[in-house]
PDB file of C-alpha atoms in Angstrom:
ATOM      1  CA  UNK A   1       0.000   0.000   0.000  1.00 59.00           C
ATOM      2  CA  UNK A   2       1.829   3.503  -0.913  1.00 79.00           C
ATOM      3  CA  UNK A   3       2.179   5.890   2.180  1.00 81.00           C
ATOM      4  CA  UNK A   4      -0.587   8.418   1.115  1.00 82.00           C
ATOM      5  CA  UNK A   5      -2.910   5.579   1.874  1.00 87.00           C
ATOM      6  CA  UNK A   6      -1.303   4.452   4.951  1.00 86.00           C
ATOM      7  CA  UNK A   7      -1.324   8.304   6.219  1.00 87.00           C
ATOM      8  CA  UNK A   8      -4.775   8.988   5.108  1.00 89.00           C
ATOM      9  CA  UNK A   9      -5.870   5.774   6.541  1.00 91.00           C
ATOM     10  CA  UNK A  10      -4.633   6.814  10.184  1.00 90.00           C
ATOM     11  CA  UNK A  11      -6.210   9.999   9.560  1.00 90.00           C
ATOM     12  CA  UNK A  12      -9.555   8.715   9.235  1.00 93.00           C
ATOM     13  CA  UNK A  13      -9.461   6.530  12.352  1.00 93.00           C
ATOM     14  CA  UNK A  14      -7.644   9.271  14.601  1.00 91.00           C
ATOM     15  CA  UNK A  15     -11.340  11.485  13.620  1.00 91.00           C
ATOM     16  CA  UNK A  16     -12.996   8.095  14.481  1.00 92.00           C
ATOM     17  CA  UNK A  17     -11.305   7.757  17.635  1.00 91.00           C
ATOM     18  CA  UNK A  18     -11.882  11.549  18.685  1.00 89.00           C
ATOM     19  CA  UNK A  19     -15.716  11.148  18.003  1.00 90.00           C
ATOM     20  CA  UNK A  20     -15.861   7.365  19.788  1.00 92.00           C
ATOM     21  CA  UNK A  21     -13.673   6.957  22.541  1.00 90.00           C
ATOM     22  CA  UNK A  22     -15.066   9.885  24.829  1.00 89.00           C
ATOM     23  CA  UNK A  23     -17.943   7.773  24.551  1.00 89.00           C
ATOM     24  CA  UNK A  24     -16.533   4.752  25.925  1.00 89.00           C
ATOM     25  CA  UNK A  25     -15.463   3.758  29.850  1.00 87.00           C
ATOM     26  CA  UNK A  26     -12.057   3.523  28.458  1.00 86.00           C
ATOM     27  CA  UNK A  27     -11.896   7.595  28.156  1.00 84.00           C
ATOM     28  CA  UNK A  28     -12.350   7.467  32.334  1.00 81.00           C
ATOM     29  CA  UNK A  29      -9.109   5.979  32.434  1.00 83.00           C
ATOM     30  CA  UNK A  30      -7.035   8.435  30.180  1.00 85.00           C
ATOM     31  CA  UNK A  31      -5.084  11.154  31.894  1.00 82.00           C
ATOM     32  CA  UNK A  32      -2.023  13.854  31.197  1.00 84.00           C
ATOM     33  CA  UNK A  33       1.048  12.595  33.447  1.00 86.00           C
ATOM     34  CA  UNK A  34       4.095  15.033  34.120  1.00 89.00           C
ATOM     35  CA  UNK A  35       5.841  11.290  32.227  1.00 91.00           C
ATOM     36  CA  UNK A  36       3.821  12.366  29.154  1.00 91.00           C
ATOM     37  CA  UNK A  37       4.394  15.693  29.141  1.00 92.00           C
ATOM     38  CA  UNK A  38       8.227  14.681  29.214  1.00 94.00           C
ATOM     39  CA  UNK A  39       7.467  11.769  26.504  1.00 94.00           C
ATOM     40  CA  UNK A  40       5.825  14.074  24.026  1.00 93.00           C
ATOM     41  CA  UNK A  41       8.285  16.428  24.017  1.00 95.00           C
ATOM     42  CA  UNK A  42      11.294  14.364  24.109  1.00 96.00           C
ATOM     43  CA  UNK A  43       9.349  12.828  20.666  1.00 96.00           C
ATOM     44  CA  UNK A  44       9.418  16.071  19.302  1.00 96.00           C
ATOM     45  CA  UNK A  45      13.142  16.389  19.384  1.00 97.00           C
ATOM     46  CA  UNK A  46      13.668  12.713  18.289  1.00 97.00           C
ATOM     47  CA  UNK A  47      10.920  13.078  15.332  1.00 97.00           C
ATOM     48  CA  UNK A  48      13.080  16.643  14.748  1.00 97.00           C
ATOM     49  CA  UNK A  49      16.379  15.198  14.637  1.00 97.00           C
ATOM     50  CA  UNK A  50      15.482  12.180  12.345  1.00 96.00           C
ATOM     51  CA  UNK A  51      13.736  14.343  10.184  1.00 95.00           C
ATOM     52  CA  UNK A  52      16.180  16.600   9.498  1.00 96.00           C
ATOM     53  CA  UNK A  53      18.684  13.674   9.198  1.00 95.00           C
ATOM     54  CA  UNK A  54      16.833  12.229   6.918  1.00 94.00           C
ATOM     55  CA  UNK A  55      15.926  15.129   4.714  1.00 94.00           C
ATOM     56  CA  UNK A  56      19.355  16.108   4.087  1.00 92.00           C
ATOM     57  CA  UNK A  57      20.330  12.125   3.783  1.00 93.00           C
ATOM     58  CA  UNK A  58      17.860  10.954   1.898  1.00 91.00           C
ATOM     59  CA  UNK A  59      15.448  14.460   0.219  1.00 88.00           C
ATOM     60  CA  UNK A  60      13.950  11.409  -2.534  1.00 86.00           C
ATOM     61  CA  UNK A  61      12.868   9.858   0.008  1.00 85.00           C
ATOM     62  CA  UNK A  62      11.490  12.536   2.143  1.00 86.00           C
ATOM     63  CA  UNK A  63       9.761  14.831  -0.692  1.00 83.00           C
ATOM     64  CA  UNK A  64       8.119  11.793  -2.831  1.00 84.00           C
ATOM     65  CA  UNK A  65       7.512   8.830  -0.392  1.00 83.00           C
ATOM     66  CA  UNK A  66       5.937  11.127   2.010  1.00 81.00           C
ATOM     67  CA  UNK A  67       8.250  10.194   4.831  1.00 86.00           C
ATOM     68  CA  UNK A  68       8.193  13.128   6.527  1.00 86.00           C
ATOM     69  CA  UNK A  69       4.402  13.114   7.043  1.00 89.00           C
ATOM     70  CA  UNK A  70       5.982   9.412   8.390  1.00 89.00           C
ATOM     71  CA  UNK A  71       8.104  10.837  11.063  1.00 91.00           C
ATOM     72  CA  UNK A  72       5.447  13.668  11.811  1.00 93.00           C
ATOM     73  CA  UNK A  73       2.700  11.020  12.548  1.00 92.00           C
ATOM     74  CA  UNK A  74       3.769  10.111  16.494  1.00 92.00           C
ATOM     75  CA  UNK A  75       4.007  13.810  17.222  1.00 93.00           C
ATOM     76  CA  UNK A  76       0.686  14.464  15.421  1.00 92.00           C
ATOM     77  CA  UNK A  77      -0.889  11.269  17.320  1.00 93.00           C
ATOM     78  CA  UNK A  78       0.404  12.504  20.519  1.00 91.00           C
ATOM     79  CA  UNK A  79      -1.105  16.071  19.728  1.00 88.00           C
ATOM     80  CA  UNK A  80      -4.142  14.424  18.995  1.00 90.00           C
ATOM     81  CA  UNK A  81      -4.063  12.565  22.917  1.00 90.00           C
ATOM     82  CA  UNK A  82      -4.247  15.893  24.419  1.00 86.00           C
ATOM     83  CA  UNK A  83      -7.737  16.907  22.103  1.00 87.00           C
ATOM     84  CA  UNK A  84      -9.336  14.143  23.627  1.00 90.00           C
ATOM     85  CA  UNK A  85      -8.394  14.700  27.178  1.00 89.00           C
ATOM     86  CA  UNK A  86      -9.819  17.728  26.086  1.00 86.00           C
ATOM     87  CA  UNK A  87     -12.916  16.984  24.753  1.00 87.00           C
ATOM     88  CA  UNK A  88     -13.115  13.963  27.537  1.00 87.00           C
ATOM     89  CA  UNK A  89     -12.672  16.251  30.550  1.00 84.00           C
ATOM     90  CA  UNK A  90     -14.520  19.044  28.811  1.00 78.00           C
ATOM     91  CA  UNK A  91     -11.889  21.564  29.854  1.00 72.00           C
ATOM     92  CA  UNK A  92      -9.228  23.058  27.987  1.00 69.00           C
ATOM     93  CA  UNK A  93      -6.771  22.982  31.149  1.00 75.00           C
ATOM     94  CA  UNK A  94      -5.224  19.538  30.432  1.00 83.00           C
ATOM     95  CA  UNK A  95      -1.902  21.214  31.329  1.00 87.00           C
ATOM     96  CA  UNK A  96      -1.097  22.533  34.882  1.00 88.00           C
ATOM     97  CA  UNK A  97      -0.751  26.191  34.759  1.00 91.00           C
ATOM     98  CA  UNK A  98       3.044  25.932  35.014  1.00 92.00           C
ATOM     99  CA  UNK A  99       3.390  23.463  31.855  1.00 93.00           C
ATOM    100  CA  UNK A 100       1.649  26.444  29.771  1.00 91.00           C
ATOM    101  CA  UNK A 101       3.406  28.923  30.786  1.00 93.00           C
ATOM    102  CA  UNK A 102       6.682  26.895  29.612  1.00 95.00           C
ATOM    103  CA  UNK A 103       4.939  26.202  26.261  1.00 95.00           C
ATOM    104  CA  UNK A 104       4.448  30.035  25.680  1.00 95.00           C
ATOM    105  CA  UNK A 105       8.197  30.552  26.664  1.00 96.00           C
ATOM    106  CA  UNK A 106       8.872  27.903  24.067  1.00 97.00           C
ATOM    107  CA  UNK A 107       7.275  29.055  21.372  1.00 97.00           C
ATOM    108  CA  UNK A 108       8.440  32.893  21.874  1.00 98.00           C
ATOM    109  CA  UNK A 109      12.096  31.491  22.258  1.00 97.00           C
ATOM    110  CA  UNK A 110      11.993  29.168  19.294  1.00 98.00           C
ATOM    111  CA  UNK A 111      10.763  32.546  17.161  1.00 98.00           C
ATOM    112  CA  UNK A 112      13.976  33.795  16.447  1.00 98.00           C
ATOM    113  CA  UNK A 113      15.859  30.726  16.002  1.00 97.00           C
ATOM    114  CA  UNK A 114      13.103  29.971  13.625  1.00 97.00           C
ATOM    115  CA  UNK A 115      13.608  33.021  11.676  1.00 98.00           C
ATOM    116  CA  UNK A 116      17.393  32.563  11.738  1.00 97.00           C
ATOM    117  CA  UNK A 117      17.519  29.352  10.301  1.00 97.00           C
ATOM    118  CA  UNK A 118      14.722  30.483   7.979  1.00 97.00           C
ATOM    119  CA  UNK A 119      17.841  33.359   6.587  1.00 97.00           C
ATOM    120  CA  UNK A 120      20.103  30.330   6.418  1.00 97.00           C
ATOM    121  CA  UNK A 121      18.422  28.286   3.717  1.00 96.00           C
ATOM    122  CA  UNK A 122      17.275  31.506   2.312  1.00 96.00           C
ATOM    123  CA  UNK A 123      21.229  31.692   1.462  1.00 96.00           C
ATOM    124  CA  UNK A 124      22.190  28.402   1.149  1.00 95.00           C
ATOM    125  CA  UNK A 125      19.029  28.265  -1.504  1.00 94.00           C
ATOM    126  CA  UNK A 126      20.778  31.634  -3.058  1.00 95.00           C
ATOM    127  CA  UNK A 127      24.098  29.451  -3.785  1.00 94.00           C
ATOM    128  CA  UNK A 128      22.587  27.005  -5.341  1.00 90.00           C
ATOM    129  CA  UNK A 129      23.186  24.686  -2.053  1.00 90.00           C
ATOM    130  CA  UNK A 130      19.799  23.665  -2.033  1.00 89.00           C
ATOM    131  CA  UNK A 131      17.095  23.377  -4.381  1.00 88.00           C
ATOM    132  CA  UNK A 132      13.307  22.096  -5.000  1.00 88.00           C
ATOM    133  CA  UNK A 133      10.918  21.883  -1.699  1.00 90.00           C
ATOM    134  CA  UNK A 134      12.949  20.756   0.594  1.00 92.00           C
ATOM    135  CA  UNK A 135      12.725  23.654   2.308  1.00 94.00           C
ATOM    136  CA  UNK A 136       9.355  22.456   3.307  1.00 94.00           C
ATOM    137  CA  UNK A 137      10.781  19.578   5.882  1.00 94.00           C
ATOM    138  CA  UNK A 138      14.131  21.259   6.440  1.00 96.00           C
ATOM    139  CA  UNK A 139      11.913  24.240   8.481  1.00 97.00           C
ATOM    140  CA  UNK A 140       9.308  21.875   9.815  1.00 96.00           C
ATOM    141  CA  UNK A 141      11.388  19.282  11.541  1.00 97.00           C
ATOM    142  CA  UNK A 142      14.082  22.038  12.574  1.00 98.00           C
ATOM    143  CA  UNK A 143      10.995  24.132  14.474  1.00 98.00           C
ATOM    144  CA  UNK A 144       9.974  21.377  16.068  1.00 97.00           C
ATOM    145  CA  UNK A 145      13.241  20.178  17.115  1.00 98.00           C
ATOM    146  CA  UNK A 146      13.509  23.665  19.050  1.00 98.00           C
ATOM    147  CA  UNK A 147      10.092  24.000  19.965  1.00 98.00           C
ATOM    148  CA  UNK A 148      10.204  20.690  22.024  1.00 97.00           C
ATOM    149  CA  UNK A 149      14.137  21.403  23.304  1.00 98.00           C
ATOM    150  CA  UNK A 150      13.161  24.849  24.820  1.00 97.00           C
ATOM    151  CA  UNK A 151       9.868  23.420  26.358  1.00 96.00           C
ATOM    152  CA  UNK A 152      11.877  20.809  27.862  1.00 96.00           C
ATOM    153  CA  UNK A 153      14.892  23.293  29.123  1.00 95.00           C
ATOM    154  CA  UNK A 154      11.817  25.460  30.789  1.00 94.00           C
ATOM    155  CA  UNK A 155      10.341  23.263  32.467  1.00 92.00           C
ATOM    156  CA  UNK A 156      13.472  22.136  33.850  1.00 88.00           C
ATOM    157  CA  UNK A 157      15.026  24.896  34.602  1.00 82.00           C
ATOM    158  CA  UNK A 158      12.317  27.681  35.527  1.00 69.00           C
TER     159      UNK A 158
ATOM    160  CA  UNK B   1       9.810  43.896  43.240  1.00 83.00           C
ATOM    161  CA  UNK B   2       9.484  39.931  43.930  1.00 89.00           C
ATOM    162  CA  UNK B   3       6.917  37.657  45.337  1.00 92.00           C
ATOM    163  CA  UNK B   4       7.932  35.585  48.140  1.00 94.00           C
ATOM    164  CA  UNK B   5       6.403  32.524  49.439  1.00 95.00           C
ATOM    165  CA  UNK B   6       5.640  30.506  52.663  1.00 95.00           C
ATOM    166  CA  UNK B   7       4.409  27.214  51.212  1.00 96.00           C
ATOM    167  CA  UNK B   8       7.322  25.206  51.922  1.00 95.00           C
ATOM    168  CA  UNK B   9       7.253  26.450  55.730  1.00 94.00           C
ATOM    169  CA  UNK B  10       3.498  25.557  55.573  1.00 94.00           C
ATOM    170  CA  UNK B  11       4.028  22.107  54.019  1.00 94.00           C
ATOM    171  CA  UNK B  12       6.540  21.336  56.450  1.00 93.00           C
ATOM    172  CA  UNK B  13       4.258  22.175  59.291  1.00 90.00           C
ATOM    173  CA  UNK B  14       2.006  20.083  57.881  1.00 87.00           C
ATOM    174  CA  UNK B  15       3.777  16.894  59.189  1.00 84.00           C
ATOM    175  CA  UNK B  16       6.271  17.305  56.201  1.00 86.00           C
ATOM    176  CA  UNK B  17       3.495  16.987  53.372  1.00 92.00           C
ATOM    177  CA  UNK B  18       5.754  16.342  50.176  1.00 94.00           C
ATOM    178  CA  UNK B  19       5.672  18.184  47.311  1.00 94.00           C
ATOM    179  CA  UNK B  20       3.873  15.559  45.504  1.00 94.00           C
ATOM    180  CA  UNK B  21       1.301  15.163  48.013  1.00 94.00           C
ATOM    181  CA  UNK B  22       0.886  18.603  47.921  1.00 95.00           C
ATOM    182  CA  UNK B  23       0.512  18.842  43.960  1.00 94.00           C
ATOM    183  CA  UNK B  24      -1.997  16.407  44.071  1.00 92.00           C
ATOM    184  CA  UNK B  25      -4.141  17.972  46.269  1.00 94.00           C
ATOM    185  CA  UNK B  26      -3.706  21.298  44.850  1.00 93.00           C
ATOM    186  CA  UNK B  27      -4.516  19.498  41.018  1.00 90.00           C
ATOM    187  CA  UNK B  28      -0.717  20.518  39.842  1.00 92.00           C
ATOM    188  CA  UNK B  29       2.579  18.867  39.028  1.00 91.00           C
ATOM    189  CA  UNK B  30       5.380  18.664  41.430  1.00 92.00           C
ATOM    190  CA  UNK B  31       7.490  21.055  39.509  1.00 91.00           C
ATOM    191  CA  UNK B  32       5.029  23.610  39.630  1.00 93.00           C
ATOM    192  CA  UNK B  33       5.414  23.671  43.403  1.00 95.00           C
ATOM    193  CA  UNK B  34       8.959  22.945  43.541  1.00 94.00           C
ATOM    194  CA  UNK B  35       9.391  26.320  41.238  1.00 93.00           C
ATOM    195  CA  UNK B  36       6.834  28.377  43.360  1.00 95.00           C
ATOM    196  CA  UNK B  37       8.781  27.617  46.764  1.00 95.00           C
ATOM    197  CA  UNK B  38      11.720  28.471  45.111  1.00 93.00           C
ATOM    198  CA  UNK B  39      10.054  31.862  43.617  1.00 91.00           C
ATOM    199  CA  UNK B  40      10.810  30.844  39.876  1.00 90.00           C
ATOM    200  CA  UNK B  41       6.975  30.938  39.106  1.00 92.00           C
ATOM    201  CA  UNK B  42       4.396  33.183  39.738  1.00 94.00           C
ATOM    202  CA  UNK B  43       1.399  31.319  40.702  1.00 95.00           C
ATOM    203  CA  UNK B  44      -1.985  32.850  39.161  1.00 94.00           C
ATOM    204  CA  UNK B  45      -4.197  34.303  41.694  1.00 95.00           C
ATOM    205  CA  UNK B  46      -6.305  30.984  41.510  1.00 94.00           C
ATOM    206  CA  UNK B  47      -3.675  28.707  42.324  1.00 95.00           C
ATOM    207  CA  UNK B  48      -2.390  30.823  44.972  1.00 96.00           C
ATOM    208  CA  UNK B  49      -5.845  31.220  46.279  1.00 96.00           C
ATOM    209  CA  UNK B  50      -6.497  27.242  46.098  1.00 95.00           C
ATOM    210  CA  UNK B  51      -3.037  26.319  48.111  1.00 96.00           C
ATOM    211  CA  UNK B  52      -4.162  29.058  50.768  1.00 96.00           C
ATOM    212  CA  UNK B  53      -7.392  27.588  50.638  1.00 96.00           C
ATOM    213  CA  UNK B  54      -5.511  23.938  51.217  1.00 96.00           C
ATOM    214  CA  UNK B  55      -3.530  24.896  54.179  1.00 95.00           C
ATOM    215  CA  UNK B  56      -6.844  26.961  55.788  1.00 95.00           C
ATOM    216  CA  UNK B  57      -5.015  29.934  55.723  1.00 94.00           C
ATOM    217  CA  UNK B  58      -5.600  33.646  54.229  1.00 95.00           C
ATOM    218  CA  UNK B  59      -3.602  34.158  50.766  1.00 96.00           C
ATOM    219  CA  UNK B  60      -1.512  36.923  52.074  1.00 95.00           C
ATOM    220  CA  UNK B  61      -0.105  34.460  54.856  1.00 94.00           C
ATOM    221  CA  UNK B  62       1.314  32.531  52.115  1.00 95.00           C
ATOM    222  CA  UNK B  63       2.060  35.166  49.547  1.00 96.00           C
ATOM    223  CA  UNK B  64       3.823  38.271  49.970  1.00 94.00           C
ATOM    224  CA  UNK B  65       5.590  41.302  48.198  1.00 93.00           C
ATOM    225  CA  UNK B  66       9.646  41.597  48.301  1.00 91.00           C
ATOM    226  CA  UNK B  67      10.115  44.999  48.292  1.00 85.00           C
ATOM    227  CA  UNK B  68      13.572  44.926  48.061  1.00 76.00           C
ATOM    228  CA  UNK B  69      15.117  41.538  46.915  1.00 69.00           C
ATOM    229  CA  UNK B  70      18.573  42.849  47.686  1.00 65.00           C
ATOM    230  CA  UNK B  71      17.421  42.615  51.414  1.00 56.00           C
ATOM    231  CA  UNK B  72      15.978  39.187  51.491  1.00 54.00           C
TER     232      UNK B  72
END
């Protein structure tokens, strides 16, 4: 079966699962941990390392076999858990208040690294170094890679 | 201008209540408390009004203004 269908496959029964397991006594039993928290970000700089590894390893592979939607899939699964807490709880506040606030630090401190890096294969496109989309992955996996570091280094440290 | 804290005095009255027991209760993680006692997080004026609410005690008891942190 080519990826597409694989992806779009998982797709479909993520939307199932959102719509049938808050139904269910199993959704009693799901909960956000402080060891998830950790897990999902800790994902995110895996997912972000390979993916960048990969993209500048193997770009074929990446750009027409869809394996970067691949490598994106555990961090868009996990992404998906914390919707359904949501919509099982019926609150938005899956995260203590603490865990936000280091997500908002993230994101403000992954900005400029984000636009820096966004300069850099601005130039290395400019010389040639690079070429087609794979700019496309090349941002993705590097924002998430520093997304999930900086949430990490927060939470730790502040 | 800083905010101080007395939770970890409280907790340890408290027959040495851990941190975790104390998260729990309050429904946070034990990070979140650890960085409050140690005045890396500014708890919003719910949480800090739900942990004096825990230990029975008015919010200013637990919270309070550094005026000058070079002093304390």
């Amino acid at each position: 079966m080519e990826t597409k269908w694989v992806l779009l496959t998982v797709l479909v029964l993520t939307g199932l699962a959102l719509w049938v397991v808050p139904r269910t006594r199993f959704a009693r039993r799901l909960r956000m941990t402080v060891g998830l928290f950790y897990a999902i970000n800790i994902l995110g700089i895996l997912v972000g390392i390979a993916g960048l590894a990969l993209t500048l390893g193997r770009p074929d592979l990446v750009l027409e076999e869809h394996y970067y939607e691949v490598l994106l899939l555990p961090v868009f699964l996990s992404y998906m858990y914390f919707a359904l807490l949501q919509i099982v709880q019926k609150s938005k506040e899956i995260l203590d208040e603490k865990q936000a606030l280091n997500m908002t630090q993230a994101a403000a401190a992954t900005l400029p690294f984000a636009v820096f890096w966004v300069f850099l294969l601005y130039a290395l496109y400019k010389e040639t170094v690079l070429t087609g989309l794979i700019f496309f992955p090349l941002f993705v996996f590097f924002v998430l890679l520093a997304y999930s570091a900086h949430v990490l280094i927060f939470y730790r440290k502040n | 201008m800083k905010l101080g804290n007395n939770v970890r005095r409280y907790r340890f009255d408290r027959e040495e209540l851990s941190q975790q027991r104390l998260a729990e209760a309050i429904g946070v993680t034990r990070q979140t408390i650890f960085a409050i006692e140690k005045g890396r997080f500014v708890p919003s004026t719910l949480l800090a009004l739900r942990i004096a609410r825990f230990f029975g005690k008015p919010v200013e008891e637990l919270f309070y203004i550094i005026e000058n942190e070079d002093a304390e």
